[in-house]
Structure formats: C-alpha cells, structure tokens
C-alpha cells in the first residue's frame, strides 16, 4: 500500500465572521496490482501528488463541513473514480484552533490554538464493502489527585510494589470509536457529547469524585458510559498511557511528606488498553 | 556554571478542594571557584542532587504560592546559604493543569492539561546585586485570518515576494518581561492581565480587528500595550515565530482559489524579535 | 492488554574490556481474565512494577547475549510463570552505542552513540502456540542522488506531477522480518548480513548503481535480495517513508539550475510499504 | 532583529562521483531602522523570502566548499549589498550524510545519514567590525563505563548523594569555538582534528582511559587539549548535558548488583558549561 499526508487550511466566511479549519489528511490506498512492486510498471500507480491534489480539490469544492463528512467524501471519490483501488482509508486530524474571545465577545477573525485533546476521524472502505466511519480524541491529558488506588493485585517473589489506596491517577487518553455505517447525524454534536462522557467517567461527580481501583477499571468505566449514553457508537477502544507519581520519601531530609511533593516516574512507563463493543 | 532541572508535583488542599501545581525548575549556579575545572578539586561544588533536594524541601515547606514567589525563595536560599555562589538564576515553568468543570461546576480533584501558552518565570541575582524577577508566556499560538498584509518593503534583483494586503498572520509567541526589583504585588493577577493585553494587541477589536502591516508592527503593538496598561513591567521582549500560509494556485486544476485553501510553508521559517523598555 | 516500557544499561566485562548494552524493553501482556476491567478485581493483575522487576532480574542473571535471546527469555519467563497470561509480546530496542577507536585502536571502556539505523527485535507467543521471533532495523536514512525516476504512472485531470527520469531517491527505511520459530543461530551475524543486503539493494553496485523506477520497486528489490540471501528470514516487511526533493526553479532569479539546488518538500509526505513472504 | 531558516540540498559532481551537502541555514539581520516596528513603514525591510533567495543563489553560484566559507560568503553579501544592515549572523548546520561503502568500496552516488555529532558553524559581523568565524559540534553523545567518580564535594544538611569513585560518565556534548578573524585555512581538516581532540580528552588512552573526578574537570580537559593542539582556536565553549545512571538496588529481589544493571535517571537533569580562551 501507499500513504500520503498533507496539511492545509480551509477558510470560509459566515457573513462577516471568518471560520477556519486546519487539518492533516492522510490517505492510504491499496491497489489491485502488484506489477509496480515486481516489475516497476507504474501504469496503475496514483502518484502522491495526485492524491494531494484530489484532497485539496475536494476541500475547495465541498469545504470541510465536519471532519467525518470530509473523510467520507474523500473515500467515496477514490472508490468511484479509480477502479484499480481495492481499499481506501482516510484519516483526518484537526489543529485545535478556537475562536478568541475578548471579555466574552467572540472575535470575528482571530484564533488561539488550544490542544486539550486532538479530534480525529477515519473513514475506511474495501471495494464491495461498506464505508465505516470512526472518530476519536487523542493526547487528552487528565489527572485525579485522589480517589484512586491499586490493591489486591497478584503477588510473587518479584513483587515490590506496595498496595496503595490513595494515589494520583494521571495519564494521556486515546479513545477511538466506530459509528459503523451510520452517517446521517450531527458528527460535531455527537463528538462533543462523547468527550463529555469521557471526562465525566474519568472524574466522577464534581463534589466527591468516584473511586478508581485501577487504570483498567477507569478505562472500562469510560467505555461503558459512552456506550450507554451515545447510541451511535458501535465499538469503542480506549488506551490510557499512565504517568506514575511517587510520593517522595523525605525522611533523610528530616521531613514528613503527606502526599504533598510527588515526582513523576519516567520508567517503567505503563499503558492499558481495551476495546469494547455492543452485544 | 552548572544547571539542573527537576520536575515535580505540589499538592495542597483548600478545605476539601485539591489544588495542584506541577512545575519544572531549572537552577543555574556560578561559583567563586575555578578549582573544580582546573584541578578536579570538588570541595566547593554543590552537587546536582543537593540542588534538587533544596528545591523539593522549599516546595514542601513553603508550597508554591506563585511561580514567581517560589523562584524568589530558591534564589534567596542559595545566596544566603552558600557563600561560594556568586550568581544564581532560577527558572520555573508550569504544566498547564486546569480544574475540570462538569456543566459549569468545578471538580474537587480532577484536572485537564490545557497548553494554550505556557507560563514561566525567572529570578536572577548576582552577589551584592539586586534580585530581578522576570515572567513570561511561551508556546502561545495565534492566528488572524485577515487584517494583515506586507507591502512597501525593500526590493532588488533577489526579490520575488509579491506585495500582499490580505494574508494570514500566524505564529507562536514568546513574551518575557521584567518586573525589575518589584516583588510585592499579586503575580497571578498581573500575569493574567498581561496575557489579555497580548491577545488584545494581536487581535484588535472583536468586531473588526486592526490592520497589521507587518509582523514587526504587531510585535511592537503588543509591547506598547503591555507597557501602557501594566505599570509593573519594566522591559518586555517579544519573539514571534511566523508560520507562513500560501494561497494555493489551483489554476492548473481548473479552479479559482479566493483565499479558501492555503498551505503552511515550512521553510523559509522566519522570526522577528524586539526588546522594549521604559525611558 | 497492558504494556510497559523500561530502559536500562547492562554492563559486563570480557577480560579488561568493558561491554555495554543499553536497551528499551516493552512487554505486552494479555490475561485470561476480564474481571479487572469489569469489576475492579485486581487479583490476577501483574503490576507494571513487577514486570519491570522481572525484566531487570533476567538481565542481571542472563545478561543480554543478543537482543533476540533476551526477548525470548522474557517471553518464556512470563509464559511459564503466570498461568493467567494468554499472550505475551516483548519488544527490545537498542541504543546504538559503538566502541570508540583512537587511531584504529579500540577503547577499553569508551563509547559513542551512532544512530545510523536502530536495531530492534520482538518475540511473541500465544499460550499453546509457537514462540515467533522477529527482528528489524528502523530510522535508517538513505539517499541516492541519481539512478531514480518515476514515469508512466496513471494520469487523469488531477495529475500535475511531471514524469522524471533523474530524481533524488531519499527516505527513512523501516524493515522488520520474521525468523519464524528458528532460534538456534547467530542472531548478530544474521542481522548484520541483512543490513548489508538492504544497503546493497537500495544502492546497487558501487561504481554505477542500479536504476529505480519507483519507491515500490526499490522496496521489492530489498525484500527479494534479503529473502534470496538469508534463508533464516521467513517474511519481510519494508516501509519506506519518502522525502521528496524538488529542483528549485531559479528562472525568475536569472539562473539555470541543473539539479544543483534542491528543496526538501515537507508535504505531501508519502510512504510505501509491502510485506513479502516465502511460498 | 529578524531571522530566517532555510533547508536545502546542494549537489555537485567530481568526475562521475556525486557529492552532496544538505544544510540548514539561519540568517539573522539587524537593521539601522526602527520605523518598521514603530510606524509600520517597511521600506527598509528585507523580506524573509529575499533572504532565502540570496542564500540559494549563493549556494548555486559558489557551491558549499566548506560550511564556514559558505557562512562567510553570506555575511559578506549582506554587509556589502544592504547599507541598512548593521549586523548579520549566519548559522549553517549540516545533515550528516556519509558516502555508503560496499565491502570497502565507496559508492558513486549513495549516502547514509550518520548523526554521531552534528557539525555547524557561524559567521558574525557588525558594520565596521571584523567578521568572526565560529565552528562547532553538537548532539555528540559519549559514555565512559568506568574511570569516573565524584568525591570530596561540598556537604550540608541537604546532601544525600553518596561519594562515588566508579560511576558511569555519560552525556551529550556541545562544543563551539572561535577562529577569530582567521579564515585562510582548511576548515574541514581543522574541524576533524578538533573532533578527535574532543574524543581523546573525553576517553583518555585506549588501553586504560584517564580518571575523571567530575564533569567539570572533563569539560576543562577537552578545552585544554583543543587549545594546546589547535592553534587556530581562540576561544572554546563546552557544554556537557549529563545523563546519570544509578546502579539499581536489587537487594529486595535477593540479588547483588555489582554495577551490572543501571537505570538512567531522567531528573534531576544536570549540565555543566565553561568558556575558555587564550591569554
């Protein structure tokens, strides 16, 4: 297969207001042929440069109403235009530009980059198969300073970790879900609802939180809440890249440390992941 | 000289509410002696490990009321404790954790990382000299989609740039200012006020913006507004690392492109900087 | 599943000569249970910290004779020690320390980091299945300044790329191959032989090179040469991340440019990949 | 001031042999005027795009005989062409392409990227001042597995570091030296000689090494050797960014660890630097 990444900005106006979408689009193609590999016969190869042009032409003609719609448009274009394509996958990721506000007033043409979780989507299709739409969020860094522990785990002669019932839970979340073949709903609205579910399941109620007995359980809580609240989601994958914080032992400095000063531990660096679907 | 970087988390509670500061602290020391370099005599050398311990002990004992106060405390400690130190500089940078909100309600112990500009500060002192405090913001990415041009520049046989009166202005801002010896005011409040000045000077009024004839003029506008609105600032340095966007020529694809599709230009990559003080 | 990364240095002496291996080891485990996800019951969970300890204990006891043998040892340990493990995969990557030489004389204990392609390996096993060994090289950057072209490709109304018969071929190679269940040979020697095959297939004969009609064909040439010269390799995957260089048009600067000054093109960024096995 | 970075490839042939230099060039200019900042009057501003064109035209016309000569040419061009320029500094950095060899035979047109220390240089000039040439090496990672210690350092109540007489010495070197106004010698040859001095002073004799009592002393040894062996060097700055390795305590795992397994310590991260000139 071949793939290709292109980054660009799409501007449009709504009345006097400027709207901006900066995206990175990566398109994978797989062809029917193998002759370009075996014989150096390029007659069916679609150059990177042509793929780039097609993505830009579609952006110019259709705009980017939502990331998902744009990815669908690209997949459709390749499947219907090139009979040598047997598989196409399009990944679209957004640069998180947000409109600036001055004293609550939205600015007509100024933006600030706020990378608190990056939105992305994917559309994928095999020839004669359905077009499947995925969406997701990545690089979302969250922390709970209490209501997290890790106890009752498996122990043997290589175990040195103490049991803890009040640790820091901190990590970088990657969530990706499938909408299946659904494609007639408001992708922006659903995405925002899912993001809220993720934050809610991670944190628990604002006044007291909810105890997490492990990274694994928190991953599962996120999946369960999204599946229960958002019927459009068919399958959801969550990866949590953990950052551990150790309470620093300050005894040799003559001080007690009641979970006041903690040091992030670079290694071992852990990660837990799970994919969950509907029955 | 020697320097040393340490990253840690400082937690404290205000009633039931948890508060978190994660900081990276870098301390530079210069000693009176040269014997450690010339002769390998280490008797005056303060090990990296000791510097780390001192920073952590101060964080444990005093907390981190503000980044600036913490940097001042560290400088003071080294100057008063070690007579072999002739110069100390402490840089403190914050991991931008923000309290999570659920439907407008602040969460008691959950946080999200929102890196829309990183706050930092510096305290610096030579033996027998004053302690000077700096503060700043970095990695602040801003964009204006109109009200920016570049015309009337110097031209010769190597000039190929066309004049433009409606381009994108986009860049990453670094701003650093000096409070001089002032240290008895609310550092958090002043910092937030300066951040607002920067955004306002970059953007102009929310309903119409303000025309920028060059990156240089925008840099100067930021400096002038901060100096006029915030009397605590003595000197302000601004660096703007530009990202250029080219309107894609789509003629060979049979399309006109009225500043709708633009491509970021990786190179040449430009930057303009200026330092401005009060008379 | 869960995964875990740990980085460490393993020293040993051969007579007076010091030998060093710095490795990054990442271990994935999948358990029989789901109760840790669903119920927060951790009784079968093997903590990250325990995984780290096991890797370090094995390094201490067995050393790291080869990356591959070390990965095999780790897999075996997890499979035989923990009956709740249904799948284990261990990835080992090397920091490319090379012994320093002074006027051709190898230094007894000094090393320089030379990252001209990073060696890695993987061992993988499902319970009741065979242990499969993979090895590879990544981040290997190569360039040919001639003997490369791209012609006769598919064209339509979105094609703007001209045909070229003398371009730069430059890219970053990732190669990963499977040794199947073989494990009784000299992994270091075979790895070095494969690296030479890759360089030879990319470059062609030193006095004249060999024409490459496409990235795809070069990828295939590498695979074919490795499969023909190294019988231990069962399957080989090659990914070539291309960097394109454009001959700069200097006509508007009054100069001709006969492939003397070229600019790397950041986007579109392309990649081609292929996996090839024996019949 | 303004600055500008451009990356490109310069090819030339020596007979049938292809030669390649890929460089990143960064040019800083300071102008006599302030009107572009204060008034938005751009009449003296030299656009980034023009600076880029000049660098490329000089590369096309003169080639890049050495990095240093190219930097000198650029400085001279700006100083003699633009009377509004009061200061120019040009930094040139090389992508470390090395000719491929097959069984000892150099390849006519194939190259591999070997980043074991990056070569750079700088030429700097104020109007009416001399043109000063600097050169250097950066990102040079070296390690000694013995013959390094740290003892007899300053101690107080915050000291927890034990004395060590057999530790790992590992770090990333940055060296930058000035040739003053000299410019009529073989820059490539001198640079290679200095690189050898750095490696020799870091390592000591190949059969036994030389004891380093501190990072500081090693920095000084490097400077002294370069100044004594290379008369063209006027001043030399060395920065050593240390990586610490801790011998892992394996007692709680029932094992002794005689400096066999070590863990890199991410923080505190230390650095020591010194600038030394001739009397």
PDB file of C-alpha atoms in Angstrom, chain A residues 61-241:
ATOM      1  CA  UNK A  61     -15.311  22.414  -3.684  1.00  0.00           C
ATOM      2  CA  UNK A  62     -17.122  20.976  -0.653  1.00  0.00           C
ATOM      3  CA  UNK A  63     -15.409  22.715   2.249  1.00  0.00           C
ATOM      4  CA  UNK A  64     -14.976  20.735   5.472  1.00  0.00           C
ATOM      5  CA  UNK A  65     -18.478  20.701   7.000  1.00  0.00           C
ATOM      6  CA  UNK A  66     -17.256  18.159   9.566  1.00  0.00           C
ATOM      7  CA  UNK A  67     -14.047  16.130   9.674  1.00  0.00           C
ATOM      8  CA  UNK A  68     -16.102  12.966   9.248  1.00  0.00           C
ATOM      9  CA  UNK A  69     -18.028  14.195   6.206  1.00  0.00           C
ATOM     10  CA  UNK A  70     -14.767  15.264   4.598  1.00  0.00           C
ATOM     11  CA  UNK A  71     -13.200  11.830   5.175  1.00  0.00           C
ATOM     12  CA  UNK A  72     -16.313  10.168   3.710  1.00  0.00           C
ATOM     13  CA  UNK A  73     -16.139  12.411   0.637  1.00  0.00           C
ATOM     14  CA  UNK A  74     -12.510  11.504   0.043  1.00  0.00           C
ATOM     15  CA  UNK A  75     -13.143   7.758   0.364  1.00  0.00           C
ATOM     16  CA  UNK A  76     -16.094   7.962  -1.981  1.00  0.00           C
ATOM     17  CA  UNK A  77     -14.088   9.886  -4.538  1.00  0.00           C
ATOM     18  CA  UNK A  78     -11.285   7.312  -4.674  1.00  0.00           C
ATOM     19  CA  UNK A  79     -13.628   4.316  -4.777  1.00  0.00           C
ATOM     20  CA  UNK A  80     -15.784   5.700  -7.551  1.00  0.00           C
ATOM     21  CA  UNK A  81     -13.004   7.253  -9.648  1.00  0.00           C
ATOM     22  CA  UNK A  82     -10.268   4.603  -9.669  1.00  0.00           C
ATOM     23  CA  UNK A  83     -11.213   1.018 -10.408  1.00  0.00           C
ATOM     24  CA  UNK A  84      -7.663  -0.138  -9.534  1.00  0.00           C
ATOM     25  CA  UNK A  85      -8.240   0.866  -5.870  1.00  0.00           C
ATOM     26  CA  UNK A  86      -9.337  -2.079  -3.705  1.00  0.00           C
ATOM     27  CA  UNK A  87      -9.054  -0.353  -0.351  1.00  0.00           C
ATOM     28  CA  UNK A  88      -9.031   3.223   0.842  1.00  0.00           C
ATOM     29  CA  UNK A  89      -8.649   4.681   4.319  1.00  0.00           C
ATOM     30  CA  UNK A  90      -8.665   8.388   5.090  1.00  0.00           C
ATOM     31  CA  UNK A  91      -7.529   9.804   8.411  1.00  0.00           C
ATOM     32  CA  UNK A  92      -8.295  13.442   9.204  1.00  0.00           C
ATOM     33  CA  UNK A  93      -6.914  15.273  12.224  1.00  0.00           C
ATOM     34  CA  UNK A  94      -7.652  18.808  13.304  1.00  0.00           C
ATOM     35  CA  UNK A  95      -5.378  21.580  14.534  1.00  0.00           C
ATOM     36  CA  UNK A  96      -7.344  22.779  17.583  1.00  0.00           C
ATOM     37  CA  UNK A  97      -7.901  26.420  16.655  1.00  0.00           C
ATOM     38  CA  UNK A  98     -10.517  28.081  18.852  1.00  0.00           C
ATOM     39  CA  UNK A  99     -12.062  31.456  18.298  1.00  0.00           C
ATOM     40  CA  UNK A 100     -10.602  34.139  20.589  1.00  0.00           C
ATOM     41  CA  UNK A 101     -12.935  35.955  22.951  1.00  0.00           C
ATOM     42  CA  UNK A 102     -12.387  39.419  24.420  1.00  0.00           C
ATOM     43  CA  UNK A 103     -14.446  39.953  27.579  1.00  0.00           C
ATOM     44  CA  UNK A 104     -16.818  37.267  26.382  1.00  0.00           C
ATOM     45  CA  UNK A 105     -17.219  38.699  22.885  1.00  0.00           C
ATOM     46  CA  UNK A 106     -16.179  36.312  20.091  1.00  0.00           C
ATOM     47  CA  UNK A 107     -13.599  37.757  17.713  1.00  0.00           C
ATOM     48  CA  UNK A 108     -14.539  37.954  14.065  1.00  0.00           C
ATOM     49  CA  UNK A 109     -11.228  36.586  12.684  1.00  0.00           C
ATOM     50  CA  UNK A 110      -8.762  35.742  15.486  1.00  0.00           C
ATOM     51  CA  UNK A 111      -7.986  32.278  16.835  1.00  0.00           C
ATOM     52  CA  UNK A 112      -5.884  30.593  19.510  1.00  0.00           C
ATOM     53  CA  UNK A 113      -4.543  27.056  19.439  1.00  0.00           C
ATOM     54  CA  UNK A 114      -5.824  25.062  22.442  1.00  0.00           C
ATOM     55  CA  UNK A 115      -4.554  21.466  22.308  1.00  0.00           C
ATOM     56  CA  UNK A 116      -6.554  19.914  25.165  1.00  0.00           C
ATOM     57  CA  UNK A 117      -7.253  16.706  23.228  1.00  0.00           C
ATOM     58  CA  UNK A 118      -6.981  16.404  19.448  1.00  0.00           C
ATOM     59  CA  UNK A 119     -10.030  15.422  17.412  1.00  0.00           C
ATOM     60  CA  UNK A 120      -9.589  12.968  14.571  1.00  0.00           C
ATOM     61  CA  UNK A 121     -11.649  10.652  12.408  1.00  0.00           C
ATOM     62  CA  UNK A 122     -11.211   7.877   9.883  1.00  0.00           C
ATOM     63  CA  UNK A 123     -13.287   6.558   7.015  1.00  0.00           C
ATOM     64  CA  UNK A 124     -12.436   3.170   5.591  1.00  0.00           C
ATOM     65  CA  UNK A 125     -13.763   1.091   2.737  1.00  0.00           C
ATOM     66  CA  UNK A 126     -12.910  -2.099   0.875  1.00  0.00           C
ATOM     67  CA  UNK A 127     -14.253  -2.470  -2.652  1.00  0.00           C
ATOM     68  CA  UNK A 128     -17.734  -4.013  -2.436  1.00  0.00           C
ATOM     69  CA  UNK A 129     -17.741  -3.456   1.321  1.00  0.00           C
ATOM     70  CA  UNK A 130     -19.469  -0.856   3.479  1.00  0.00           C
ATOM     71  CA  UNK A 131     -17.919   2.504   4.287  1.00  0.00           C
ATOM     72  CA  UNK A 132     -17.162   2.544   8.012  1.00  0.00           C
ATOM     73  CA  UNK A 133     -16.683   5.770   9.969  1.00  0.00           C
ATOM     74  CA  UNK A 134     -14.508   6.092  13.073  1.00  0.00           C
ATOM     75  CA  UNK A 135     -13.884   9.131  15.235  1.00  0.00           C
ATOM     76  CA  UNK A 136     -11.753   9.805  18.240  1.00  0.00           C
ATOM     77  CA  UNK A 137      -9.776  12.033  20.552  1.00  0.00           C
ATOM     78  CA  UNK A 138      -6.093  11.752  21.383  1.00  0.00           C
ATOM     79  CA  UNK A 139      -3.459  13.496  23.515  1.00  0.00           C
ATOM     80  CA  UNK A 140      -6.065  14.206  26.184  1.00  0.00           C
ATOM     81  CA  UNK A 141      -4.159  14.565  29.472  1.00  0.00           C
ATOM     82  CA  UNK A 142      -6.143  14.130  32.658  1.00  0.00           C
ATOM     83  CA  UNK A 143      -5.299  13.887  36.342  1.00  0.00           C
ATOM     84  CA  UNK A 144      -7.142  12.954  39.540  1.00  0.00           C
ATOM     85  CA  UNK A 145      -5.284  13.825  42.718  1.00  0.00           C
ATOM     86  CA  UNK A 146      -7.238  11.384  44.882  1.00  0.00           C
ATOM     87  CA  UNK A 147      -9.959   8.708  44.684  1.00  0.00           C
ATOM     88  CA  UNK A 148      -7.580   6.276  43.043  1.00  0.00           C
ATOM     89  CA  UNK A 149      -5.787   3.212  44.353  1.00  0.00           C
ATOM     90  CA  UNK A 150      -4.376  -0.144  43.370  1.00  0.00           C
ATOM     91  CA  UNK A 151      -4.759  -3.041  45.782  1.00  0.00           C
ATOM     92  CA  UNK A 152      -5.222  -6.790  45.875  1.00  0.00           C
ATOM     93  CA  UNK A 153      -3.076  -7.470  42.834  1.00  0.00           C
ATOM     94  CA  UNK A 154      -1.200 -10.698  42.085  1.00  0.00           C
ATOM     95  CA  UNK A 155       1.970 -11.114  44.145  1.00  0.00           C
ATOM     96  CA  UNK A 156       5.059 -13.298  43.922  1.00  0.00           C
ATOM     97  CA  UNK A 157       8.782 -13.068  44.665  1.00  0.00           C
ATOM     98  CA  UNK A 158       9.255 -10.310  42.083  1.00  0.00           C
ATOM     99  CA  UNK A 159       6.610  -8.050  43.601  1.00  0.00           C
ATOM    100  CA  UNK A 160       7.926  -4.899  45.247  1.00  0.00           C
ATOM    101  CA  UNK A 161       5.004  -2.527  44.679  1.00  0.00           C
ATOM    102  CA  UNK A 162       3.166  -1.642  47.908  1.00  0.00           C
ATOM    103  CA  UNK A 163      -0.623  -1.553  47.942  1.00  0.00           C
ATOM    104  CA  UNK A 164      -1.972   1.970  47.679  1.00  0.00           C
ATOM    105  CA  UNK A 165      -5.438   3.289  48.313  1.00  0.00           C
ATOM    106  CA  UNK A 166      -4.801   6.977  47.705  1.00  0.00           C
ATOM    107  CA  UNK A 167      -2.562   7.604  44.757  1.00  0.00           C
ATOM    108  CA  UNK A 168      -2.522  10.047  41.825  1.00  0.00           C
ATOM    109  CA  UNK A 169      -4.233   8.839  38.650  1.00  0.00           C
ATOM    110  CA  UNK A 170      -2.747  10.595  35.665  1.00  0.00           C
ATOM    111  CA  UNK A 171      -2.468   9.712  32.027  1.00  0.00           C
ATOM    112  CA  UNK A 172      -2.882  10.516  28.399  1.00  0.00           C
ATOM    113  CA  UNK A 173      -6.072   9.172  26.849  1.00  0.00           C
ATOM    114  CA  UNK A 174      -6.560   7.874  23.345  1.00  0.00           C
ATOM    115  CA  UNK A 175     -10.185   6.990  22.504  1.00  0.00           C
ATOM    116  CA  UNK A 176     -11.401   5.799  19.131  1.00  0.00           C
ATOM    117  CA  UNK A 177     -14.894   4.638  18.367  1.00  0.00           C
ATOM    118  CA  UNK A 178     -16.772   3.318  15.396  1.00  0.00           C
ATOM    119  CA  UNK A 179     -20.065   4.708  14.114  1.00  0.00           C
ATOM    120  CA  UNK A 180     -20.401   1.667  11.873  1.00  0.00           C
ATOM    121  CA  UNK A 181     -22.152   2.604   8.652  1.00  0.00           C
ATOM    122  CA  UNK A 182     -24.232   5.348  10.254  1.00  0.00           C
ATOM    123  CA  UNK A 183     -23.622   8.648   8.622  1.00  0.00           C
ATOM    124  CA  UNK A 184     -26.698  10.767   8.802  1.00  0.00           C
ATOM    125  CA  UNK A 185     -26.284  12.568  12.086  1.00  0.00           C
ATOM    126  CA  UNK A 186     -24.582  15.642  13.513  1.00  0.00           C
ATOM    127  CA  UNK A 187     -20.980  14.455  13.907  1.00  0.00           C
ATOM    128  CA  UNK A 188     -19.879  17.587  15.800  1.00  0.00           C
ATOM    129  CA  UNK A 189     -22.646  17.314  18.343  1.00  0.00           C
ATOM    130  CA  UNK A 190     -22.084  13.602  18.967  1.00  0.00           C
ATOM    131  CA  UNK A 191     -18.330  14.074  19.271  1.00  0.00           C
ATOM    132  CA  UNK A 192     -18.794  16.763  21.928  1.00  0.00           C
ATOM    133  CA  UNK A 193     -21.204  14.565  23.856  1.00  0.00           C
ATOM    134  CA  UNK A 194     -18.698  11.701  23.851  1.00  0.00           C
ATOM    135  CA  UNK A 195     -15.917  13.973  25.045  1.00  0.00           C
ATOM    136  CA  UNK A 196     -18.110  14.993  27.975  1.00  0.00           C
ATOM    137  CA  UNK A 197     -18.832  11.344  28.796  1.00  0.00           C
ATOM    138  CA  UNK A 198     -15.092  10.613  28.847  1.00  0.00           C
ATOM    139  CA  UNK A 199     -14.386  13.466  31.246  1.00  0.00           C
ATOM    140  CA  UNK A 200     -17.332  12.516  33.442  1.00  0.00           C
ATOM    141  CA  UNK A 201     -16.412   8.830  33.644  1.00  0.00           C
ATOM    142  CA  UNK A 202     -12.798   9.691  34.413  1.00  0.00           C
ATOM    143  CA  UNK A 203     -13.635  12.197  37.152  1.00  0.00           C
ATOM    144  CA  UNK A 204     -16.886  11.150  38.761  1.00  0.00           C
ATOM    145  CA  UNK A 205     -19.271  13.642  40.372  1.00  0.00           C
ATOM    146  CA  UNK A 206     -17.736  17.121  40.834  1.00  0.00           C
ATOM    147  CA  UNK A 207     -18.325  17.266  44.586  1.00  0.00           C
ATOM    148  CA  UNK A 208     -16.797  13.914  45.559  1.00  0.00           C
ATOM    149  CA  UNK A 209     -15.434  12.010  42.538  1.00  0.00           C
ATOM    150  CA  UNK A 210     -15.607   8.240  42.251  1.00  0.00           C
ATOM    151  CA  UNK A 211     -13.033   5.748  43.485  1.00  0.00           C
ATOM    152  CA  UNK A 212     -10.920   4.070  40.773  1.00  0.00           C
ATOM    153  CA  UNK A 213      -9.471   0.705  41.856  1.00  0.00           C
ATOM    154  CA  UNK A 214      -7.195   0.514  38.762  1.00  0.00           C
ATOM    155  CA  UNK A 215      -6.410   2.069  35.401  1.00  0.00           C
ATOM    156  CA  UNK A 216      -8.220  -0.896  33.852  1.00  0.00           C
ATOM    157  CA  UNK A 217     -11.470  -0.163  35.667  1.00  0.00           C
ATOM    158  CA  UNK A 218     -11.338   3.518  34.691  1.00  0.00           C
ATOM    159  CA  UNK A 219     -10.850   2.508  31.052  1.00  0.00           C
ATOM    160  CA  UNK A 220     -13.877   0.266  31.329  1.00  0.00           C
ATOM    161  CA  UNK A 221     -15.969   2.959  33.057  1.00  0.00           C
ATOM    162  CA  UNK A 222     -15.275   5.318  30.160  1.00  0.00           C
ATOM    163  CA  UNK A 223     -16.311   2.690  27.618  1.00  0.00           C
ATOM    164  CA  UNK A 224     -19.478   1.730  29.478  1.00  0.00           C
ATOM    165  CA  UNK A 225     -20.641   5.324  29.907  1.00  0.00           C
ATOM    166  CA  UNK A 226     -20.072   6.174  26.237  1.00  0.00           C
ATOM    167  CA  UNK A 227     -21.874   3.035  25.053  1.00  0.00           C
ATOM    168  CA  UNK A 228     -24.816   3.695  27.367  1.00  0.00           C
ATOM    169  CA  UNK A 229     -25.225   7.386  26.593  1.00  0.00           C
ATOM    170  CA  UNK A 230     -24.404   7.514  22.867  1.00  0.00           C
ATOM    171  CA  UNK A 231     -26.356   5.014  20.755  1.00  0.00           C
ATOM    172  CA  UNK A 232     -24.447   5.897  17.564  1.00  0.00           C
ATOM    173  CA  UNK A 233     -21.259   4.318  18.944  1.00  0.00           C
ATOM    174  CA  UNK A 234     -20.837   0.650  17.984  1.00  0.00           C
ATOM    175  CA  UNK A 235     -17.398  -0.159  19.358  1.00  0.00           C
ATOM    176  CA  UNK A 236     -15.024   1.896  21.494  1.00  0.00           C
ATOM    177  CA  UNK A 237     -11.314   1.458  22.080  1.00  0.00           C
ATOM    178  CA  UNK A 238      -9.591   3.257  24.949  1.00  0.00           C
ATOM    179  CA  UNK A 239      -5.849   3.407  25.611  1.00  0.00           C
ATOM    180  CA  UNK A 240      -4.581   5.053  28.777  1.00  0.00           C
ATOM    181  CA  UNK A 241      -0.872   5.831  28.873  1.00  0.00           C
TER     182      UNK A 241
END
